PDB file of C-alpha atoms in Angstrom:
ATOM      1  CA  MET K 218       0.085  -0.301  -0.224  1.00 56.00           C
ATOM      2  CA  GLU K 219       3.069   2.302   0.806  1.00 66.00           C
ATOM      3  CA  ALA K 220       4.458   1.554  -2.479  1.00 72.00           C
ATOM      4  CA  ILE K 221       3.411   4.849  -4.905  1.00 75.00           C
ATOM      5  CA  GLU K 222       5.469   5.780  -7.566  1.00 77.00           C
ATOM      6  CA  GLU K 223       5.626   7.270 -11.149  1.00 78.00           C
ATOM      7  CA  LEU K 224       2.708   9.719 -10.270  1.00 78.00           C
ATOM      8  CA  ALA K 225       0.863  11.248 -13.446  1.00 79.00           C
ATOM      9  CA  VAL K 226      -2.077  13.250 -13.837  1.00 80.00           C
ATOM     10  CA  GLN K 227      -3.991  12.896 -17.093  1.00 81.00           C
ATOM     11  CA  PRO K 228      -6.878  14.505 -18.745  1.00 82.00           C
ATOM     12  CA  CYS K 229      -9.730  11.953 -17.690  1.00 84.00           C
ATOM     13  CA  THR K 230     -11.801  11.951 -21.522  1.00 84.00           C
ATOM     14  CA  SER K 231     -13.894   8.796 -20.407  1.00 89.00           C
ATOM     15  CA  SER K 232     -14.769   6.630 -17.546  1.00 90.00           C
ATOM     16  CA  LEU K 233     -16.937   3.650 -16.283  1.00 88.00           C
ATOM     17  CA  TYR K 234     -17.583   5.381 -12.953  1.00 90.00           C
ATOM     18  CA  LEU K 235     -17.775   9.376 -13.464  1.00 92.00           C
ATOM     19  CA  ARG K 236     -19.980  10.997 -15.890  1.00 93.00           C
ATOM     20  CA  PRO K 237     -19.280  15.019 -15.874  1.00 93.00           C
ATOM     21  CA  PHE K 238     -22.430  17.422 -16.793  1.00 94.00           C
ATOM     22  CA  ARG K 239     -23.243  21.044 -16.890  1.00 95.00           C
ATOM     23  CA  LEU K 240     -27.087  21.699 -16.084  1.00 96.00           C
ATOM     24  CA  SER K 241     -28.430  25.178 -17.128  1.00 97.00           C
ATOM     25  CA  TYR K 242     -31.757  26.502 -15.132  1.00 96.00           C
ATOM     26  CA  ARG K 243     -34.202  28.996 -14.290  1.00 96.00           C
ATOM     27  CA  GLN K 244     -34.846  29.428 -10.135  1.00 95.00           C
ATOM     28  CA  ASN K 245     -37.045  32.091  -9.392  1.00 97.00           C
ATOM     29  CA  GLY K 246     -36.834  33.975 -12.479  1.00 96.00           C
ATOM     30  CA  THR K 247     -32.775  34.050 -12.134  1.00 96.00           C
ATOM     31  CA  LYS K 248     -30.666  32.118 -14.764  1.00 97.00           C
ATOM     32  CA  LYS K 249     -28.243  29.599 -13.318  1.00 96.00           C
ATOM     33  CA  PHE K 250     -25.934  26.818 -14.210  1.00 95.00           C
ATOM     34  CA  TRP K 251     -24.436  23.821 -11.841  1.00 95.00           C
ATOM     35  CA  ASP K 252     -21.688  21.209 -12.797  1.00 95.00           C
ATOM     36  CA  PHE K 253     -22.306  18.104 -11.706  1.00 95.00           C
ATOM     37  CA  MET K 254     -21.157  14.629 -11.956  1.00 94.00           C
ATOM     38  CA  ARG K 255     -22.818  11.251 -12.312  1.00 94.00           C
ATOM     39  CA  THR K 256     -22.166   8.478 -10.416  1.00 94.00           C
ATOM     40  CA  HIS K 257     -22.898   4.963  -9.145  1.00 95.00           C
ATOM     41  CA  ASP K 258     -25.184   4.750  -6.147  1.00 96.00           C
ATOM     42  CA  SER K 259     -23.471   2.474  -3.394  1.00 97.00           C
ATOM     43  CA  VAL K 260     -23.992   0.433  -0.249  1.00 98.00           C
ATOM     44  CA  SER K 261     -21.673   0.551   2.682  1.00 98.00           C
ATOM     45  CA  ILE K 262     -22.087  -1.840   6.026  1.00 98.00           C
ATOM     46  CA  LEU K 263     -21.256  -1.469   9.719  1.00 98.00           C
ATOM     47  CA  ILE K 264     -20.034  -4.786  10.661  1.00 98.00           C
ATOM     48  CA  PHE K 265     -19.601  -5.897  14.275  1.00 98.00           C
ATOM     49  CA  ASN K 266     -17.524  -8.753  15.264  1.00 98.00           C
ATOM     50  CA  THR K 267     -19.625 -10.479  18.508  1.00 97.00           C
ATOM     51  CA  SER K 268     -16.825 -12.934  19.002  1.00 96.00           C
ATOM     52  CA  ARG K 269     -13.884 -10.054  20.105  1.00 95.00           C
ATOM     53  CA  GLN K 270     -16.290  -7.039  20.723  1.00 97.00           C
ATOM     54  CA  CYS K 271     -14.798  -5.014  17.716  1.00 98.00           C
ATOM     55  CA  PHE K 272     -15.869  -3.368  14.619  1.00 98.00           C
ATOM     56  CA  VAL K 273     -14.704  -4.879  11.225  1.00 98.00           C
ATOM     57  CA  VAL K 274     -13.588  -1.634   8.577  1.00 98.00           C
ATOM     58  CA  VAL K 275     -11.309  -1.400   6.075  1.00 97.00           C
ATOM     59  CA  LYS K 276      -7.948   0.868   5.241  1.00 96.00           C
ATOM     60  CA  GLN K 277      -7.046   1.713   1.824  1.00 94.00           C
ATOM     61  CA  PHE K 278      -5.319   4.221  -0.546  1.00 93.00           C
ATOM     62  CA  ARG K 279      -7.465   6.907  -1.838  1.00 94.00           C
ATOM     63  CA  PRO K 280      -6.009   8.759  -5.264  1.00 91.00           C
ATOM     64  CA  ALA K 281      -8.734  11.590  -4.444  1.00 93.00           C
ATOM     65  CA  VAL K 282      -7.884  11.997  -1.128  1.00 95.00           C
ATOM     66  CA  TYR K 283      -4.096  11.753  -1.787  1.00 92.00           C
ATOM     67  CA  MET K 284      -4.342  14.687  -4.580  1.00 90.00           C
ATOM     68  CA  CYS K 285      -6.162  16.901  -2.233  1.00 92.00           C
ATOM     69  CA  GLU K 286      -2.908  16.663  -0.152  1.00 91.00           C
ATOM     70  CA  VAL K 287      -0.427  17.302  -3.093  1.00 87.00           C
ATOM     71  CA  GLU K 288      -2.279  20.189  -3.589  1.00 86.00           C
ATOM     72  CA  ARG K 289      -2.582  21.297  -0.083  1.00 88.00           C
ATOM     73  CA  HIS K 290       1.002  21.033   0.133  1.00 84.00           C
ATOM     74  CA  HIS K 291       1.852  22.149  -3.295  1.00 79.00           C
ATOM     75  CA  PRO K 292      -0.767  24.665  -4.823  1.00 79.00           C
ATOM     76  CA  GLN K 293       1.228  25.117  -7.736  1.00 75.00           C
ATOM     77  CA  VAL K 294       0.790  21.882  -9.209  1.00 72.00           C
ATOM     78  CA  PHE K 295      -2.975  22.146 -10.299  1.00 72.00           C
ATOM     79  CA  GLN K 296      -2.130  26.037 -11.469  1.00 71.00           C
ATOM     80  CA  ASN K 297      -2.415  26.766 -14.996  1.00 59.00           C
ATOM     81  CA  GLN K 298      -3.720  23.034 -15.727  1.00 58.00           C
ATOM     82  CA  ASP K 299      -6.265  22.110 -17.848  1.00 60.00           C
ATOM     83  CA  LYS K 300      -8.178  19.172 -19.264  1.00 55.00           C
ATOM     84  CA  GLU K 301      -6.021  18.969 -21.969  1.00 59.00           C
ATOM     85  CA  SER K 302      -2.570  18.799 -20.289  1.00 64.00           C
ATOM     86  CA  SER K 303      -1.005  16.196 -18.167  1.00 68.00           C
ATOM     87  CA  PHE K 304       1.877  16.253 -15.868  1.00 67.00           C
ATOM     88  CA  SER K 305       4.118  14.158 -13.508  1.00 70.00           C
ATOM     89  CA  LEU K 306       5.147  14.632  -9.914  1.00 71.00           C
ATOM     90  CA  GLU K 307       8.456  14.337  -8.759  1.00 71.00           C
ATOM     91  CA  ASN K 308       9.020  13.458  -5.454  1.00 72.00           C
ATOM     92  CA  PRO K 309       5.513  12.195  -4.472  1.00 79.00           C
ATOM     93  CA  LEU K 310       4.491  12.873  -0.960  1.00 85.00           C
ATOM     94  CA  PRO K 311       4.383   9.283   1.128  1.00 88.00           C
ATOM     95  CA  ALA K 312       1.151   7.288   0.048  1.00 89.00           C
ATOM     96  CA  VAL K 313       0.537   6.967   3.776  1.00 92.00           C
ATOM     97  CA  VAL K 314      -1.593  11.046   3.430  1.00 93.00           C
ATOM     98  CA  GLY K 315      -3.885   9.340   0.941  1.00 94.00           C
ATOM     99  CA  VAL K 316      -5.204   6.252   3.574  1.00 95.00           C
ATOM    100  CA  THR K 317      -8.148   6.579   5.063  1.00 97.00           C
ATOM    101  CA  TYR K 318     -10.067   4.258   7.048  1.00 98.00           C
ATOM    102  CA  GLU K 319     -13.759   3.231   5.979  1.00 98.00           C
ATOM    103  CA  LEU K 320     -17.097   1.034   5.745  1.00 98.00           C
ATOM    104  CA  CYS K 321     -17.015  -1.759   4.195  1.00 98.00           C
ATOM    105  CA  ALA K 322     -18.588  -0.842   1.012  1.00 97.00           C
ATOM    106  CA  GLY K 323     -19.316  -0.967  -2.740  1.00 96.00           C
ATOM    107  CA  ILE K 324     -21.136   0.249  -5.860  1.00 96.00           C
ATOM    108  CA  VAL K 325     -24.310  -0.650  -7.055  1.00 96.00           C
ATOM    109  CA  ASP K 326     -23.599  -1.633 -10.755  1.00 94.00           C
ATOM    110  CA  LYS K 327     -24.917  -4.801 -10.942  1.00 93.00           C
ATOM    111  CA  PRO K 328     -28.843  -5.037 -12.288  1.00 92.00           C
ATOM    112  CA  GLY K 329     -29.469  -8.158 -11.226  1.00 93.00           C
ATOM    113  CA  LEU K 330     -28.948  -7.857  -7.198  1.00 97.00           C
ATOM    114  CA  SER K 331     -30.250  -6.205  -4.731  1.00 98.00           C
ATOM    115  CA  LEU K 332     -28.680  -3.478  -2.381  1.00 98.00           C
ATOM    116  CA  GLU K 333     -28.432  -6.742   0.235  1.00 98.00           C
ATOM    117  CA  GLU K 334     -27.124  -9.083  -2.114  1.00 98.00           C
ATOM    118  CA  ILE K 335     -24.278  -6.447  -2.901  1.00 98.00           C
ATOM    119  CA  ALA K 336     -23.848  -5.651   0.475  1.00 98.00           C
ATOM    120  CA  CYS K 337     -22.880  -9.573   0.973  1.00 98.00           C
ATOM    121  CA  GLU K 338     -20.630  -9.856  -1.649  1.00 97.00           C
ATOM    122  CA  GLU K 339     -18.912  -6.550  -0.595  1.00 96.00           C
ATOM    123  CA  ILE K 340     -18.507  -7.934   3.056  1.00 97.00           C
ATOM    124  CA  LEU K 341     -17.161 -11.125   1.912  1.00 97.00           C
ATOM    125  CA  GLU K 342     -14.577  -9.757  -0.997  1.00 95.00           C
ATOM    126  CA  GLU K 343     -13.181  -7.265   1.475  1.00 96.00           C
ATOM    127  CA  CYS K 344     -13.527  -8.605   4.924  1.00 97.00           C
ATOM    128  CA  GLY K 345     -14.009 -12.264   4.695  1.00 96.00           C
ATOM    129  CA  TYR K 346     -17.013 -12.826   5.905  1.00 97.00           C
ATOM    130  CA  ARG K 347     -19.895 -14.746   4.725  1.00 97.00           C
ATOM    131  CA  VAL K 348     -23.317 -13.452   5.508  1.00 97.00           C
ATOM    132  CA  SER K 349     -26.846 -13.898   4.320  1.00 97.00           C
ATOM    133  CA  THR K 350     -29.185 -11.120   3.459  1.00 98.00           C
ATOM    134  CA  ALA K 351     -31.002 -12.074   6.328  1.00 97.00           C
ATOM    135  CA  ASP K 352     -28.108 -10.943   8.574  1.00 95.00           C
ATOM    136  CA  LEU K 353     -28.379  -7.546   7.153  1.00 98.00           C
ATOM    137  CA  ARG K 354     -30.098  -4.897   9.128  1.00 98.00           C
ATOM    138  CA  ARG K 355     -31.374  -1.605   7.060  1.00 98.00           C
ATOM    139  CA  ILE K 356     -29.970   1.841   8.605  1.00 98.00           C
ATOM    140  CA  THR K 357     -30.937   4.171   6.448  1.00 98.00           C
ATOM    141  CA  SER K 358     -29.998   5.759   3.155  1.00 98.00           C
ATOM    142  CA  TYR K 359     -28.431   9.215   2.965  1.00 96.00           C
ATOM    143  CA  ARG K 360     -27.076  11.144  -0.152  1.00 96.00           C
ATOM    144  CA  SER K 361     -23.534  11.608  -0.724  1.00 91.00           C
ATOM    145  CA  GLY K 362     -21.107  14.439  -2.484  1.00 91.00           C
ATOM    146  CA  VAL K 363     -24.383  16.421  -2.782  1.00 95.00           C
ATOM    147  CA  GLY K 364     -22.662  19.590  -4.211  1.00 94.00           C
ATOM    148  CA  VAL K 365     -20.963  17.386  -7.185  1.00 94.00           C
ATOM    149  CA  MET K 366     -22.527  13.963  -7.267  1.00 94.00           C
ATOM    150  CA  GLY K 367     -25.762  13.576  -4.789  1.00 95.00           C
ATOM    151  CA  SER K 368     -25.677   9.763  -5.165  1.00 96.00           C
ATOM    152  CA  ARG K 369     -27.321   7.770  -2.625  1.00 97.00           C
ATOM    153  CA  GLN K 370     -25.819   5.411  -0.056  1.00 97.00           C
ATOM    154  CA  THR K 371     -27.362   2.809   1.574  1.00 98.00           C
ATOM    155  CA  LEU K 372     -26.117   1.907   4.988  1.00 98.00           C
ATOM    156  CA  PHE K 373     -26.475  -1.654   6.539  1.00 98.00           C
ATOM    157  CA  TYR K 374     -25.297  -3.475   9.826  1.00 98.00           C
ATOM    158  CA  ALA K 375     -24.672  -6.844  10.180  1.00 98.00           C
ATOM    159  CA  GLU K 376     -23.013  -8.700  13.297  1.00 98.00           C
ATOM    160  CA  VAL K 377     -20.676 -11.676  12.305  1.00 98.00           C
ATOM    161  CA  ASN K 378     -18.708 -13.673  14.556  1.00 97.00           C
ATOM    162  CA  ASP K 379     -15.023 -15.467  14.013  1.00 97.00           C
ATOM    163  CA  GLN K 380     -16.810 -18.499  12.643  1.00 97.00           C
ATOM    164  CA  MET K 381     -18.123 -17.075   9.464  1.00 97.00           C
ATOM    165  CA  LYS K 382     -15.218 -16.140   8.343  1.00 96.00           C
ATOM    166  CA  THR K 383     -13.745 -17.652   5.443  1.00 94.00           C
ATOM    167  CA  SER K 384     -11.007 -15.536   4.120  1.00 91.00           C
ATOM    168  CA  GLY K 385      -8.547 -12.860   4.927  1.00 90.00           C
ATOM    169  CA  GLY K 386     -10.670 -10.254   2.872  1.00 85.00           C
ATOM    170  CA  GLY K 387      -8.675  -7.597   1.055  1.00 82.00           C
ATOM    171  CA  GLY K 388     -10.573  -6.964  -1.897  1.00 76.00           C
ATOM    172  CA  GLN K 389     -10.123  -8.014  -5.613  1.00 74.00           C
ATOM    173  CA  PRO K 390      -6.516  -8.079  -6.585  1.00 66.00           C
ATOM    174  CA  GLU K 391      -7.483  -8.350 -10.295  1.00 67.00           C
ATOM    175  CA  GLU K 392      -9.714  -5.249 -10.048  1.00 67.00           C
ATOM    176  CA  GLY K 393      -6.948  -3.294  -8.648  1.00 64.00           C
ATOM    177  CA  GLU K 394      -8.040  -3.264  -5.240  1.00 67.00           C
ATOM    178  CA  LEU K 395      -5.525  -3.522  -2.500  1.00 84.00           C
ATOM    179  CA  ILE K 396      -7.550  -3.407   1.391  1.00 92.00           C
ATOM    180  CA  GLU K 397      -6.220  -3.954   4.661  1.00 94.00           C
ATOM    181  CA  VAL K 398      -8.971  -5.404   7.118  1.00 96.00           C
ATOM    182  CA  VAL K 399      -8.998  -3.294  10.501  1.00 97.00           C
ATOM    183  CA  GLU K 400     -10.255  -4.202  13.553  1.00 98.00           C
ATOM    184  CA  ILE K 401     -11.532  -1.208  16.401  1.00 98.00           C
ATOM    185  CA  PRO K 402     -12.403  -2.515  19.748  1.00 98.00           C
ATOM    186  CA  LEU K 403     -15.805  -1.654  20.861  1.00 98.00           C
ATOM    187  CA  GLU K 404     -14.518   0.183  23.795  1.00 97.00           C
ATOM    188  CA  GLU K 405     -12.051   2.422  21.721  1.00 98.00           C
ATOM    189  CA  SER K 406     -14.436   3.146  18.961  1.00 98.00           C
ATOM    190  CA  MET K 407     -15.884   6.264  19.984  1.00 98.00           C
ATOM    191  CA  LYS K 408     -12.770   7.646  20.887  1.00 98.00           C
ATOM    192  CA  PHE K 409     -11.254   6.430  17.239  1.00 98.00           C
ATOM    193  CA  ALA K 410     -14.234   8.107  15.578  1.00 98.00           C
ATOM    194  CA  TYR K 411     -12.953  11.604  16.551  1.00 97.00           C
ATOM    195  CA  ASP K 412      -9.611  11.241  16.492  1.00 98.00           C
ATOM    196  CA  GLU K 413      -8.265  13.265  13.450  1.00 96.00           C
ATOM    197  CA  THR K 414      -5.238  11.275  13.018  1.00 96.00           C
ATOM    198  CA  PHE K 415      -6.948   8.269  11.586  1.00 97.00           C
ATOM    199  CA  PRO K 416      -8.513  10.141   8.375  1.00 97.00           C
ATOM    200  CA  LYS K 417     -11.979   8.304   7.637  1.00 97.00           C
ATOM    201  CA  THR K 418     -15.448   8.936   5.963  1.00 97.00           C
ATOM    202  CA  MET K 419     -18.399  10.396   7.793  1.00 96.00           C
ATOM    203  CA  GLY K 420     -19.639   7.015   7.547  1.00 97.00           C
ATOM    204  CA  VAL K 421     -17.435   5.834  10.160  1.00 98.00           C
ATOM    205  CA  ILE K 422     -18.583   8.429  12.772  1.00 98.00           C
ATOM    206  CA  PHE K 423     -22.173   8.414  11.740  1.00 98.00           C
ATOM    207  CA  SER K 424     -22.414   4.440  11.983  1.00 98.00           C
ATOM    208  CA  PHE K 425     -20.544   4.109  15.342  1.00 98.00           C
ATOM    209  CA  THR K 426     -22.478   6.351  17.062  1.00 98.00           C
ATOM    210  CA  TRP K 427     -25.395   4.905  15.509  1.00 98.00           C
ATOM    211  CA  PHE K 428     -24.112   1.756  17.614  1.00 98.00           C
ATOM    212  CA  HIS K 429     -23.965   3.255  20.383  1.00 98.00           C
ATOM    213  CA  ASN K 430     -27.230   4.656  20.768  1.00 98.00           C
ATOM    214  CA  ASN K 431     -28.779   1.810  19.547  1.00 98.00           C
ATOM    215  CA  ILE K 432     -27.141  -1.518  19.798  1.00 97.00           C
ATOM    216  CA  ALA K 433     -24.726  -0.861  22.698  1.00 97.00           C
ATOM    217  CA  PRO K 434     -27.386  -0.785  25.139  1.00 95.00           C
ATOM    218  CA  LYS K 435     -28.381  -4.023  24.651  1.00 92.00           C
ATOM    219  CA  LEU K 436     -25.445  -5.673  24.830  1.00 91.00           C
ATOM    220  CA  PRO K 437     -25.188  -7.942  27.618  1.00 83.00           C
ATOM    221  CA  LYS K 438     -23.016  -6.259  30.412  1.00 76.00           C
ATOM    222  CA  LYS K 439     -19.617  -7.509  31.564  1.00 65.00           C
TER     223      LYS K 439
END
C-alpha cells in the first residue's frame, strides 16, 4: 500500500464510473448553471464482530484524498492546468497521506442483484465474512457529495463472528483493490471516530454513533 511510484495526472476523457455534466436552469426568475457528476449509487456496511466485540473496517489508499493533500502542500501543482494537459509529480508525498479508514462498501453496478446481495458480496470480498441477506439490518440511506454527485448510499448493519470468517478479505486484486482489514475494539471506537489523526469517512463516525445509541445499550453487561 505504501509503494506509490511514477505518479502522473492526465486528462480523463471517459470513465466507467464518472460522467461530468453542466445543468442550466432558471430558479425564481434567475438563470443559473451547475456542474455535476453522475456516478453509481453505493452500499456500505457497519460490521460488528460479536466474538471479539470489535468493529471491522477497511483501510485503503484513495487517490482523490492523496491529490487533495498534494494540492494542499504544493498548490502550484494544479495552477494553469486544463483538461488538455498532463503532468508528472516529482518527489511525491508518501502514500500514507492518501490512506483512509472506511466502512466496507461498494458501488451498485449489478442490475440483477438487490442492495442486500451486493452488500453481502462486498463483506465477503473486502472483509472475508460470509453473511446472508437475512443477517443484514438496513439502517438508512442518504445522499453523498451533494454539491457534485448527489448519489445515494444505503447503510446496513451486520453482526458477524469468528466462525463466519472464510478468508482474509482484502478485496479483488484483479480489479486493482488493495484493502487492509482493521478491527476497532468497541471500547475504543468513539475515541477512534473523533481522532483526526486517523483519516476516515463520515460513514464511520455516523455508524459508530448509531451503534452506541441503538445496539450498545442492549449488549450483555460485562
